[in-house]
PDB file of C-alpha atoms in Angstrom:
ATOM      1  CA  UNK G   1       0.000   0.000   0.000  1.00  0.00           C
ATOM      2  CA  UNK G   2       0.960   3.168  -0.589  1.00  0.00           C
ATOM      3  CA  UNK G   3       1.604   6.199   1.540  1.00  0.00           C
ATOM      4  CA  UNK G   4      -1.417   8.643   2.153  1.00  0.00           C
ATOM      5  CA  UNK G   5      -0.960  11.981   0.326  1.00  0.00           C
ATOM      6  CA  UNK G   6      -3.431  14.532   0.988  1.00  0.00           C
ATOM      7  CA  UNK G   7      -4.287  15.744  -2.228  1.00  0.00           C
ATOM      8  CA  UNK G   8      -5.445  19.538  -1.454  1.00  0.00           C
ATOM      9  CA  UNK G   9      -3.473  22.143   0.352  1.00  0.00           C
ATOM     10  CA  UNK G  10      -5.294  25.055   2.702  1.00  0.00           C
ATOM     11  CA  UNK G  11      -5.071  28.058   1.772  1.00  0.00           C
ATOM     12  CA  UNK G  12      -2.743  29.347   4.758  1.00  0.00           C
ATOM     13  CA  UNK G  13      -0.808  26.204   3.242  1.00  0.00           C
ATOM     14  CA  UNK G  14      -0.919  27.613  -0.441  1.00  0.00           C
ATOM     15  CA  UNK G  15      -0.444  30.932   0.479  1.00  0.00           C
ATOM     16  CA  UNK G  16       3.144  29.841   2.041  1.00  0.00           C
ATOM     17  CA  UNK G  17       3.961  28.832  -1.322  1.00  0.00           C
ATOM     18  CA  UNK G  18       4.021  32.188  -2.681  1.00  0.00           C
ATOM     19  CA  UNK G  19       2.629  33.005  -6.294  1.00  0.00           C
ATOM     20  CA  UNK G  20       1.514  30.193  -8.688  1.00  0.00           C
ATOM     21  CA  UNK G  21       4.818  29.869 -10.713  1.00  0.00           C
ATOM     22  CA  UNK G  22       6.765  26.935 -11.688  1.00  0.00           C
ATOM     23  CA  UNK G  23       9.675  27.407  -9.429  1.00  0.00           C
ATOM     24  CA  UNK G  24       7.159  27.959  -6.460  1.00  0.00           C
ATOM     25  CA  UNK G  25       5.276  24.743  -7.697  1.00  0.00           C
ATOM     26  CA  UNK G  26       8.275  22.308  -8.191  1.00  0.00           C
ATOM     27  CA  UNK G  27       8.386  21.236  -4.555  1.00  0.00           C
ATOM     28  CA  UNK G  28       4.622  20.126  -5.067  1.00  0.00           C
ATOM     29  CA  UNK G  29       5.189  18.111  -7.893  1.00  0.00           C
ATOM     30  CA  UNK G  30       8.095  16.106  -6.439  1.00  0.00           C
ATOM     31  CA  UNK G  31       5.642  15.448  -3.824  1.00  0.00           C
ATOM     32  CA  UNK G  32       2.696  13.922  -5.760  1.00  0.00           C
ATOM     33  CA  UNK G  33       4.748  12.276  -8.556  1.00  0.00           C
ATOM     34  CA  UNK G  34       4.781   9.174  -6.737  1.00  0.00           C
ATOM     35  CA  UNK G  35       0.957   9.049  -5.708  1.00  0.00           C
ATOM     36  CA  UNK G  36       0.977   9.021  -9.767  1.00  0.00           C
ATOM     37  CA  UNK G  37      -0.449   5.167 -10.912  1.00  0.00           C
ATOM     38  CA  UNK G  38       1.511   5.149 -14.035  1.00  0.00           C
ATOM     39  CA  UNK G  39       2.115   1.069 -14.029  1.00  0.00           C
ATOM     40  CA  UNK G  40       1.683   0.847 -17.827  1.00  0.00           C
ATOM     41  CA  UNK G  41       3.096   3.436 -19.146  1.00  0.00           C
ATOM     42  CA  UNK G  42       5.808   4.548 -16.337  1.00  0.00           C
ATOM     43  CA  UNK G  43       5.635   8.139 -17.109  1.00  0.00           C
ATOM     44  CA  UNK G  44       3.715   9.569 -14.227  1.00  0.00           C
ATOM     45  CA  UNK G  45       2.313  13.114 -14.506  1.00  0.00           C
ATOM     46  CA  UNK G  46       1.276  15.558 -12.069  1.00  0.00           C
ATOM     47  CA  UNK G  47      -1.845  18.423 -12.366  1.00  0.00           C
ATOM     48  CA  UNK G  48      -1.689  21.466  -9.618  1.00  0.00           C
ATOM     49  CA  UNK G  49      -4.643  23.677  -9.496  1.00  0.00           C
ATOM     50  CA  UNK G  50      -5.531  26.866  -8.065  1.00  0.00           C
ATOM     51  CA  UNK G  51      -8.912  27.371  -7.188  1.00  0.00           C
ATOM     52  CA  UNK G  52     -11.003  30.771  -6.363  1.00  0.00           C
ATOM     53  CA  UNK G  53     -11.305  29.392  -2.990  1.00  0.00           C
ATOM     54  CA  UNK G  54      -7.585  30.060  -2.303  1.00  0.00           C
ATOM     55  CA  UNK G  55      -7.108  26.107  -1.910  1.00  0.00           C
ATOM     56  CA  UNK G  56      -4.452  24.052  -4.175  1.00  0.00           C
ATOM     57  CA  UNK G  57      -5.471  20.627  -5.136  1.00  0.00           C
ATOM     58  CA  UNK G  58      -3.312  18.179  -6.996  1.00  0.00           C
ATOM     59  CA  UNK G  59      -4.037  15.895  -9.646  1.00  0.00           C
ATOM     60  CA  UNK G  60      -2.216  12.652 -11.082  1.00  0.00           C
ATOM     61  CA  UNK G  61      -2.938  10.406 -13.636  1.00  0.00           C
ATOM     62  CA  UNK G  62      -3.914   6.982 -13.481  1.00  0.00           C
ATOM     63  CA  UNK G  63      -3.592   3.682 -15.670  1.00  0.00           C
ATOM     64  CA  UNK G  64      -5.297   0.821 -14.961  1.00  0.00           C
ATOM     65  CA  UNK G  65      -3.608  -2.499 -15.256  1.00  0.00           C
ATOM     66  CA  UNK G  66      -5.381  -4.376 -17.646  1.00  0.00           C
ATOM     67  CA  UNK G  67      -7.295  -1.978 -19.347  1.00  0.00           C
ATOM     68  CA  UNK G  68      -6.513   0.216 -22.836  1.00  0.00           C
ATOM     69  CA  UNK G  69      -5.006   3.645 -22.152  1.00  0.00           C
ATOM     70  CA  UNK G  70      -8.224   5.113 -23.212  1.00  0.00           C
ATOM     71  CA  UNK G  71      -9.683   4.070 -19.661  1.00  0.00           C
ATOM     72  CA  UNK G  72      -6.789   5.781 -18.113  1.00  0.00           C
ATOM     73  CA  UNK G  73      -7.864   9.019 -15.968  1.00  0.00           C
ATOM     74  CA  UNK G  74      -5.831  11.740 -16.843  1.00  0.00           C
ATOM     75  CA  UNK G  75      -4.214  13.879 -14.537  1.00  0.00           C
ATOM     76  CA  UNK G  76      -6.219  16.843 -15.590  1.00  0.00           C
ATOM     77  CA  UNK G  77      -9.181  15.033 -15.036  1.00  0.00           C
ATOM     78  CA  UNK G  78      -8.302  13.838 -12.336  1.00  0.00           C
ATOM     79  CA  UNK G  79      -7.667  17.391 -10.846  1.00  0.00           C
ATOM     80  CA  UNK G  80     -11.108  18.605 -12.268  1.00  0.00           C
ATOM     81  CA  UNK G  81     -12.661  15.536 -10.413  1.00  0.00           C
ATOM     82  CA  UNK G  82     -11.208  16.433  -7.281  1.00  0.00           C
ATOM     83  CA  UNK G  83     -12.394  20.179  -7.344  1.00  0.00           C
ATOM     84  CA  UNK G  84     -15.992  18.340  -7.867  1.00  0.00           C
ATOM     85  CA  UNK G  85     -15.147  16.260  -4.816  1.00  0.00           C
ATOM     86  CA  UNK G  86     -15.034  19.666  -2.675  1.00  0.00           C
ATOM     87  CA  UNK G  87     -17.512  21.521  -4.370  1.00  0.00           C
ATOM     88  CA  UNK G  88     -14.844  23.755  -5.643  1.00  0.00           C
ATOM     89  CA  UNK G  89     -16.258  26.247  -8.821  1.00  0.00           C
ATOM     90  CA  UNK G  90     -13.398  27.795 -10.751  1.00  0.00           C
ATOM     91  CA  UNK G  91      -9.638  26.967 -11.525  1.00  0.00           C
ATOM     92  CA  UNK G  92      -8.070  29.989 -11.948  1.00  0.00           C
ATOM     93  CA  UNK G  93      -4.381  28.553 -12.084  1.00  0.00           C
ATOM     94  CA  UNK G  94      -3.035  25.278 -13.790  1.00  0.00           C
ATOM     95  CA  UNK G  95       0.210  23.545 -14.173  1.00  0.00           C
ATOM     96  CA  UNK G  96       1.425  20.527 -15.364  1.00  0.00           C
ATOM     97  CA  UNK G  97       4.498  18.505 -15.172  1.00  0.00           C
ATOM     98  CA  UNK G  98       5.785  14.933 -15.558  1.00  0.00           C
ATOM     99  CA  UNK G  99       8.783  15.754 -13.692  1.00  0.00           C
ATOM    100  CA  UNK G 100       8.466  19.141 -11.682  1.00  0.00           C
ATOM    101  CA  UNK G 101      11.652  20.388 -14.081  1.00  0.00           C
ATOM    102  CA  UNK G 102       9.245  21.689 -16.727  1.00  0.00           C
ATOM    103  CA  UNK G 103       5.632  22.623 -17.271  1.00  0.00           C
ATOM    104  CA  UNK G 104       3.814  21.920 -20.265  1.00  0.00           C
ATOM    105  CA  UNK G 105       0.710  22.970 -22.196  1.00  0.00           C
ATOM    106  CA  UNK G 106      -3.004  20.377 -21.147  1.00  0.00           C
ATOM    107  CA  UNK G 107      -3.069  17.136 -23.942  1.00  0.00           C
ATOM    108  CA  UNK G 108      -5.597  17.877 -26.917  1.00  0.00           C
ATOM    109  CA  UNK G 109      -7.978  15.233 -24.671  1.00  0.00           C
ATOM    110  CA  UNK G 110      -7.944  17.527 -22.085  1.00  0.00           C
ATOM    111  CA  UNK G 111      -8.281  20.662 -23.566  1.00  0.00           C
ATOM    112  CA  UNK G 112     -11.111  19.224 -25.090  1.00  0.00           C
ATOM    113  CA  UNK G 113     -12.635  18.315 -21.224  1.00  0.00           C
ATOM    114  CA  UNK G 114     -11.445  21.526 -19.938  1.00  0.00           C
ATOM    115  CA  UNK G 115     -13.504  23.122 -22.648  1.00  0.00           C
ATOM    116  CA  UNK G 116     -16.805  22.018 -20.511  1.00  0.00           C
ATOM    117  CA  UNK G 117     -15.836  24.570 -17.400  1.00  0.00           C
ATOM    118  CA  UNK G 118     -16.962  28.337 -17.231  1.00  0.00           C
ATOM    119  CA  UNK G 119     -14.660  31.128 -17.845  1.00  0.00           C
ATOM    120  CA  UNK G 120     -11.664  27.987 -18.415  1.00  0.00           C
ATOM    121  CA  UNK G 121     -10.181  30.839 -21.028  1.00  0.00           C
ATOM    122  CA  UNK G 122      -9.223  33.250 -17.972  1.00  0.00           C
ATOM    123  CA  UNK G 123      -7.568  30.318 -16.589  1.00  0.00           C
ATOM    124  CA  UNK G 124      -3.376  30.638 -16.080  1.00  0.00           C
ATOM    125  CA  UNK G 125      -2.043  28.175 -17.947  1.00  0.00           C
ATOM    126  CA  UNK G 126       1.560  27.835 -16.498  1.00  0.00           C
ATOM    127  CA  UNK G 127       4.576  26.336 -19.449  1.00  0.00           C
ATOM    128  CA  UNK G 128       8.180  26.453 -19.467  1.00  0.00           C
ATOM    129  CA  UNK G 129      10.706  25.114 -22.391  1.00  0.00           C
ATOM    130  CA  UNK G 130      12.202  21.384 -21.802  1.00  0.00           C
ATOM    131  CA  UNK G 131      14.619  22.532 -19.642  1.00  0.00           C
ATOM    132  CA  UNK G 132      12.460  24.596 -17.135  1.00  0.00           C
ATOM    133  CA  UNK G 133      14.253  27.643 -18.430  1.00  0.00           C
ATOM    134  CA  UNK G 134      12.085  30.458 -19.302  1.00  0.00           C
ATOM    135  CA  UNK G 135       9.144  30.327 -17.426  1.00  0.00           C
ATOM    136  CA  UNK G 136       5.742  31.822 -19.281  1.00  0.00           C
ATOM    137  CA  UNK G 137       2.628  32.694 -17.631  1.00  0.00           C
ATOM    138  CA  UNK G 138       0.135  31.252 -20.352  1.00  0.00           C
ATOM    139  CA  UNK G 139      -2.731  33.922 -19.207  1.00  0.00           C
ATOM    140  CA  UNK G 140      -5.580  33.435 -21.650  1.00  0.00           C
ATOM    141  CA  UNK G 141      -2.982  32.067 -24.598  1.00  0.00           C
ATOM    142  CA  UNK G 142      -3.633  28.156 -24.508  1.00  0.00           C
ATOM    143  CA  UNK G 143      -6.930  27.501 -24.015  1.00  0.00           C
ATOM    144  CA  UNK G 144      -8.403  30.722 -25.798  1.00  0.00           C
ATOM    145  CA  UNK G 145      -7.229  29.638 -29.191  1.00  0.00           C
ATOM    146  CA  UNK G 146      -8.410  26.364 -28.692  1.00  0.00           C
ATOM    147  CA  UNK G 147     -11.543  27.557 -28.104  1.00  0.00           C
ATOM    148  CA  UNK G 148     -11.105  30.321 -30.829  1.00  0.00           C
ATOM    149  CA  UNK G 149     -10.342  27.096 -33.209  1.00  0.00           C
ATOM    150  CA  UNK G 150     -13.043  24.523 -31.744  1.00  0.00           C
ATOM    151  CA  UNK G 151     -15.951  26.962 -31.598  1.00  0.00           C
ATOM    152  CA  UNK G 152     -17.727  27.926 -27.704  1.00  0.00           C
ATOM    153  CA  UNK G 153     -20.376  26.157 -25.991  1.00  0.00           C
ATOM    154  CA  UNK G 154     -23.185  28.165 -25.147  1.00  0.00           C
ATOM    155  CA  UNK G 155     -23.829  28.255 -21.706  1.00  0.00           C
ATOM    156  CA  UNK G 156     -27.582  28.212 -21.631  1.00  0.00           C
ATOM    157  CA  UNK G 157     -29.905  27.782 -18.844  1.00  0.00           C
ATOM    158  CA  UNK G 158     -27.713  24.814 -17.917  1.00  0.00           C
ATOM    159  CA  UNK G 159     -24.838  24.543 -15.433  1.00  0.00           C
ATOM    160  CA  UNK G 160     -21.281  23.900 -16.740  1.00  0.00           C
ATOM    161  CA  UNK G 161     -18.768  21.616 -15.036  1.00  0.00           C
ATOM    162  CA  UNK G 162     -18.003  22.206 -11.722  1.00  0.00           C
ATOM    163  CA  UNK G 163     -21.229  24.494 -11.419  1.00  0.00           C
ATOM    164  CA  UNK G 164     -24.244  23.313  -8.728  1.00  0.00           C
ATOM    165  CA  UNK G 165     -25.708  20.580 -10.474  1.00  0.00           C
ATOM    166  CA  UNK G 166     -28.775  18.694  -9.426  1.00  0.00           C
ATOM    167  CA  UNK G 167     -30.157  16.710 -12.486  1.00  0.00           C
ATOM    168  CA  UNK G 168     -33.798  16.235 -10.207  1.00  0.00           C
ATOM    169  CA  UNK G 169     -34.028  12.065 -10.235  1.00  0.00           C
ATOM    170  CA  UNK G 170     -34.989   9.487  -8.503  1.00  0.00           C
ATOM    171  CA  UNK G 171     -35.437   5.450  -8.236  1.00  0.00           C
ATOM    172  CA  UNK G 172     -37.844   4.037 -10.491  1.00  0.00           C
ATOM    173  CA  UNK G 173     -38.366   1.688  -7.814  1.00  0.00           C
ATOM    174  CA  UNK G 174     -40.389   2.957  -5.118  1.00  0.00           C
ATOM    175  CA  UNK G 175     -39.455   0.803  -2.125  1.00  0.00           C
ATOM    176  CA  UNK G 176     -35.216   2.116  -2.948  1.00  0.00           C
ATOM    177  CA  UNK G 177     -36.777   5.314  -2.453  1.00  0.00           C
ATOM    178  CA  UNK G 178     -38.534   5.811   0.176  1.00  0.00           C
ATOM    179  CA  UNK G 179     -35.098   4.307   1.818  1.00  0.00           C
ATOM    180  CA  UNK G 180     -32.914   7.446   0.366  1.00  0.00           C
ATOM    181  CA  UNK G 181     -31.140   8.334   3.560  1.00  0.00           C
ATOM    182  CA  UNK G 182     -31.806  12.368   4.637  1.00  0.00           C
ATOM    183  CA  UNK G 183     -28.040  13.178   4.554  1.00  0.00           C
ATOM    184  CA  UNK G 184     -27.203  10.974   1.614  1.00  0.00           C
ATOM    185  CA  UNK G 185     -24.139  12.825   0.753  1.00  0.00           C
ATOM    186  CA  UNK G 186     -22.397  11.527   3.653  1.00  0.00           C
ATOM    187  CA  UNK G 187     -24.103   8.137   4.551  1.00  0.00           C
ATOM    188  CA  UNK G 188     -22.663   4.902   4.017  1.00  0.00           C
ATOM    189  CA  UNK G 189     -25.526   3.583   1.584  1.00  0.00           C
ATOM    190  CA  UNK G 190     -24.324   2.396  -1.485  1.00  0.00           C
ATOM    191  CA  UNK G 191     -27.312   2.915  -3.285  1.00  0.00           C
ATOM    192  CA  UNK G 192     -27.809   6.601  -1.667  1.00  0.00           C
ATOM    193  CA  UNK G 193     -24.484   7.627  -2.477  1.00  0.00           C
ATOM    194  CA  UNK G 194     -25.267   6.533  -6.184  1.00  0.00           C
ATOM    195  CA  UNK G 195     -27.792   7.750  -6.669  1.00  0.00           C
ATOM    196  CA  UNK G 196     -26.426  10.917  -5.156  1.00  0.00           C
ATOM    197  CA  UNK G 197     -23.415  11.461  -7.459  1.00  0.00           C
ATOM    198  CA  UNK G 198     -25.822  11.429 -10.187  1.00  0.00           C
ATOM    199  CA  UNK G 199     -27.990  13.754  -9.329  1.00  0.00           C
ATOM    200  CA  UNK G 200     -24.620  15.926  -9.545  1.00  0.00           C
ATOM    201  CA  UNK G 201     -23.447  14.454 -12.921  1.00  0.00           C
ATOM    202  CA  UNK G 202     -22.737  16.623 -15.727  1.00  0.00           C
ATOM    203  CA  UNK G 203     -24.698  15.351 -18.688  1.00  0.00           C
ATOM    204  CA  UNK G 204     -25.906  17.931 -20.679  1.00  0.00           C
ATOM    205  CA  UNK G 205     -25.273  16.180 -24.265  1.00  0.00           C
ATOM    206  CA  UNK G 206     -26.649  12.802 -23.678  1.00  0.00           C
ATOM    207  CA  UNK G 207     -29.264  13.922 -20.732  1.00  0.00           C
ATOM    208  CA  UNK G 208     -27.799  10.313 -19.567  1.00  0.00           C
ATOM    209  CA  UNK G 209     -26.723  11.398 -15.884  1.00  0.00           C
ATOM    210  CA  UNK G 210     -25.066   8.618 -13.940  1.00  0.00           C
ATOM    211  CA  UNK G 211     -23.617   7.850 -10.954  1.00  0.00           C
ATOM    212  CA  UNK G 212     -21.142   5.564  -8.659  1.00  0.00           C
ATOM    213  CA  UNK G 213     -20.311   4.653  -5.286  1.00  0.00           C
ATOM    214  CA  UNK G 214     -17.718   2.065  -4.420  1.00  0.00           C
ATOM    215  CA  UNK G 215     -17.145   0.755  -0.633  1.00  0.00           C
ATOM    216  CA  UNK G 216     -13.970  -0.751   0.642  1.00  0.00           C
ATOM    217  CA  UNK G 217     -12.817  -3.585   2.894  1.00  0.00           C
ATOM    218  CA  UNK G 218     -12.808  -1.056   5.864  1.00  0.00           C
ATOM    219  CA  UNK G 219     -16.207   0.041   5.371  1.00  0.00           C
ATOM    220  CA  UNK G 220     -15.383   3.436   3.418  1.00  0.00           C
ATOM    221  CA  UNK G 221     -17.606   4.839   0.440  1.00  0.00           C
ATOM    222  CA  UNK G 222     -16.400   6.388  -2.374  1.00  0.00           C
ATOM    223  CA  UNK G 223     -18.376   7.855  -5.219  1.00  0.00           C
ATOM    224  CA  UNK G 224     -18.413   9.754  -8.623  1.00  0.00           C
ATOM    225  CA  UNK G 225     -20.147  10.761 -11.211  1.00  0.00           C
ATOM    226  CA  UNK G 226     -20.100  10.869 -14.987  1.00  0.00           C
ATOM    227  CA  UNK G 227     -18.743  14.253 -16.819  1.00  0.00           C
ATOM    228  CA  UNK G 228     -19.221  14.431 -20.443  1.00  0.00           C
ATOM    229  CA  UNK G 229     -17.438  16.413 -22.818  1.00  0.00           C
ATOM    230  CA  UNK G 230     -19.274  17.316 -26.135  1.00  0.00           C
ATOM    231  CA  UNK G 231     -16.156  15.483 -27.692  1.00  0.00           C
ATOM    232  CA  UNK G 232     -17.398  11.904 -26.287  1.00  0.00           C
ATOM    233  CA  UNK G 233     -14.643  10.737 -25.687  1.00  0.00           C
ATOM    234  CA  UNK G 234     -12.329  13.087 -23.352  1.00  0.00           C
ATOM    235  CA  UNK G 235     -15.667  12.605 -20.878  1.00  0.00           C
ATOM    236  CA  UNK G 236     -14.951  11.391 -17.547  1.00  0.00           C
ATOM    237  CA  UNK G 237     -17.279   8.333 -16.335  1.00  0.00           C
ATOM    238  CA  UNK G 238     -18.285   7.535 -13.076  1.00  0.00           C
ATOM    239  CA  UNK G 239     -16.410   4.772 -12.190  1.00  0.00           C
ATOM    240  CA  UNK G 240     -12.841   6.801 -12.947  1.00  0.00           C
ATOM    241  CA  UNK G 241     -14.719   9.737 -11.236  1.00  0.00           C
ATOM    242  CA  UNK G 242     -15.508   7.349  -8.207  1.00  0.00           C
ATOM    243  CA  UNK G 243     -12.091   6.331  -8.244  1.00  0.00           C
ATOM    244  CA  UNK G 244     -10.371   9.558  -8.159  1.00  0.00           C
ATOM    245  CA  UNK G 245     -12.234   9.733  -5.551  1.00  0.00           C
ATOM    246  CA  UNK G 246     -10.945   6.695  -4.041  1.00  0.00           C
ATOM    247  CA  UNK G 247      -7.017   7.582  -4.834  1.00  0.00           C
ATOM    248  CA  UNK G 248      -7.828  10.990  -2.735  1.00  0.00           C
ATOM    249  CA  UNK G 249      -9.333   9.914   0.423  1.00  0.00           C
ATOM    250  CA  UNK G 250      -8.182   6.001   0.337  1.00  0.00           C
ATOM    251  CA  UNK G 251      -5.143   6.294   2.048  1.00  0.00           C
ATOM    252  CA  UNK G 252      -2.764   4.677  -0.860  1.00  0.00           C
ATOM    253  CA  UNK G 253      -5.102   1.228  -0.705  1.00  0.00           C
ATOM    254  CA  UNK G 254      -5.143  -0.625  -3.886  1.00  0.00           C
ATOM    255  CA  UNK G 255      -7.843  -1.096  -6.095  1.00  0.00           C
ATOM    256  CA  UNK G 256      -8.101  -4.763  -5.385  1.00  0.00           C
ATOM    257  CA  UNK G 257      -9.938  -3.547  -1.442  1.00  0.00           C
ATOM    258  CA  UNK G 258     -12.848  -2.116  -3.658  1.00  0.00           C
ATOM    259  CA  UNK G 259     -15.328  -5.036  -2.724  1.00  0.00           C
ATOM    260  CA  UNK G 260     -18.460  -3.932  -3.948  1.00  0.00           C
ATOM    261  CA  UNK G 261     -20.351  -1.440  -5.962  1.00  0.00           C
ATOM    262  CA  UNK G 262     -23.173  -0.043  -7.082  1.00  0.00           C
ATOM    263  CA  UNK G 263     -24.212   2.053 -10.590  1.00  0.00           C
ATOM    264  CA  UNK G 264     -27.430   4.134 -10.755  1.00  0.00           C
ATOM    265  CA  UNK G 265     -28.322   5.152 -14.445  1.00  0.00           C
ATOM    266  CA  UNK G 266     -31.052   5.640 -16.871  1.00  0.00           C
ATOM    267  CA  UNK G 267     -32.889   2.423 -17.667  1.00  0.00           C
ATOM    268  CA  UNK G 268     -32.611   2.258 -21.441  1.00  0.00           C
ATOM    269  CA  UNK G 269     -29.956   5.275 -21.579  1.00  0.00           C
ATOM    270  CA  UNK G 270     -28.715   5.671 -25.115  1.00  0.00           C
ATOM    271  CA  UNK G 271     -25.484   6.324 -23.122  1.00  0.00           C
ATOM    272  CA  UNK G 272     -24.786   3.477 -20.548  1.00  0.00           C
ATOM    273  CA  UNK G 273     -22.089   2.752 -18.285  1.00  0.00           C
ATOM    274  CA  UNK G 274     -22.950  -0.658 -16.925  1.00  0.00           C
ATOM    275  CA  UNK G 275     -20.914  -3.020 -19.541  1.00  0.00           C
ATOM    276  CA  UNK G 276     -17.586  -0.243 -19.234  1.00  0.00           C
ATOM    277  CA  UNK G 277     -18.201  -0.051 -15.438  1.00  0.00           C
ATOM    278  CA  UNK G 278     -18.368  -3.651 -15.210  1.00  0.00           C
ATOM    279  CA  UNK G 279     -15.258  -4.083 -17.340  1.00  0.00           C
ATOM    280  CA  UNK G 280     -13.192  -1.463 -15.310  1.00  0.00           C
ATOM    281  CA  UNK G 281     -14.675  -3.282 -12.042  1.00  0.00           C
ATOM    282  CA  UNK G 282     -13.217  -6.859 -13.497  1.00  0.00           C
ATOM    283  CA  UNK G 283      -9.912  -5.822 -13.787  1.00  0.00           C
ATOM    284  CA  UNK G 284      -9.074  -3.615 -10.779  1.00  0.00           C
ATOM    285  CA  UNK G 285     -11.368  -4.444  -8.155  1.00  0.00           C
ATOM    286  CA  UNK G 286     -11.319  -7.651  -5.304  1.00  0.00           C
ATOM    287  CA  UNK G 287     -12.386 -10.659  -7.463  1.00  0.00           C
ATOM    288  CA  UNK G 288     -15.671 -11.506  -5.270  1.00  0.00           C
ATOM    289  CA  UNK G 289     -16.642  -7.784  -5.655  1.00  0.00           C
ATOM    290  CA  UNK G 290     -20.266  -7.352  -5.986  1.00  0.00           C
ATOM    291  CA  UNK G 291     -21.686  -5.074  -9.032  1.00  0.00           C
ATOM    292  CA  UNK G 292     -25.204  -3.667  -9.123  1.00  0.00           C
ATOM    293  CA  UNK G 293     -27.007  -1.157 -11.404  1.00  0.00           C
ATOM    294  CA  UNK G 294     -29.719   0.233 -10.033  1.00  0.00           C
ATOM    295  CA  UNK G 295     -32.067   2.306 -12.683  1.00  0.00           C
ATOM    296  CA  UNK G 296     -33.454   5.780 -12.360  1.00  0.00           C
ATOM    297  CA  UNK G 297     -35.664   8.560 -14.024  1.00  0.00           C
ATOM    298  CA  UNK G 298     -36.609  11.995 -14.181  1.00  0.00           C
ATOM    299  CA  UNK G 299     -38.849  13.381 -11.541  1.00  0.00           C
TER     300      UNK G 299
END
């Protein structure tokens, strides 16, 4: 197992930092690269953002054994997921390095998922050269010709990512909920916690809103929620969100102590999770561990 990182930072903590620039940062990144699961591809890579809150959070990425890249979480995902986690709403500094010696622009994929949040083009975008000579302050000049090139998304009456979310559904079968839980953010109902997280998911595309909670041999629940990207394919799903989660507050445990979860989606969704979530659950999860899908609707 490994050794718990905390993956956020206070912000009497960030403020001791100093300003968000690379040679401030390096010291962060030396400490999260090895909370990085990079077991396939060995080349671990570290996210730090700066959020409006004053807070830091971190971001790795993560490969699971097994499994095609494409089910990798990135670590820009990953450090989107964990702003969700603590209801954080704008990240107004990024940076990105695979070694904490230089800082480099978000991958295409990610750009693409960082697209979804509001304002992302006011967003510092820190990058050095190779050599960590140099250092740039990408204010603006990333991610605002990518969206100059890609077109904008309309915000609409609908939240973006990270934005208060609450997609207004509920069991379609009546005895699971009358048993939702009062508090069900915090309980330790699987099904609650599902259901949940995907009240919360960000769905606007497919209007497919899912949801997952995962509990672990000590009794701990873990859950996430699906984050689409009008690209398809950069979107998060909510097992990777759930296990983000997981990686953040699971104290280094491996995958393998996830013993049982539990999916709540759309029954008949044009987009469903149950056959990837199953898959991902196959792989990386205890052998024994238990997989339901429990079906929802629109209220």
């Amino acid at each position: 197992m490994a050794q718990p990182f905390r993956f956020m930072l206070n912000q009497t903590e960030t403020e001791s930092y100093g300003a968000f620039i690379p040679r401030n940062l390096r010291p962060l990144i030396d400490r999260a690269i090895p909370h990085a699961r990079a077991q396939i591809s060995g080349s671990p890579v570290v996210a730090i953002g700066l959020a409006s809150s004053g807070q830091t959070y971190f971001g790795v990425n993560v490969e699971l054994p097994g499994l095609p890249p494409n089910y990798s979480i990135h670590a820009e995902q990953f450090l989107v997921a964990n702003f969700a986690l603590h209801f954080e709403l704008k990240l107004i500094g990024l940076a990105i390095s695979p070694n904490g010696y230089y800082f480099k622009a978000p991958c295409g994929h990610c750009c693409q998922f960082l697209r979804e949040i509001s304002n992302m083009s006011d967003t510092k975008v820190l990058i050095t050269g190779p050599t960590g000579q140099g250092e740039t302050h990408g204010t603006r000049m990333l991610l605002s010709t990518f969206l100059i090139l890609l077109g904008t998304i309309s915000p609409g009456n609908v939240p973006r990512l990270l934005e208060p979310s609450d997609n207004s559904i509920g069991f379609i079968d009546s005895s699971l909920q009358m048993d939702i839980c009062s508090n069900s953010e915090h309980c330790n109902h699987l099904s609650c916690r599902a259901l949940r997280a995907a009240t919360k998911s960000y769905a606007r595309f497919s209007k497919c809103p899912s949801g997952v909670a995962l509990i672990d041999r000590r009794g701990t629940v873990y859950s996430g929620w699906f984050m689409e990207s009008v690209a398809h394919n950069p979107s998060l799903g909510p097992v990777q969100a759930a296990l983000v989660d997981f990686v953040v507050n699971g104290d280094g445990q491996e995958f393998k102590e996830i013993v049982e979860a539990v999916l709540v989606e759309k029954r008949g969704a044009v987009l469903s999770q149950e056959d990837t979530a199953r898959m991902i659950l196959e792989k990386i999860a205890d052998p024994d561990c238990v997989f339901r899908v429990l079906h929802c609707e629109y209220n």
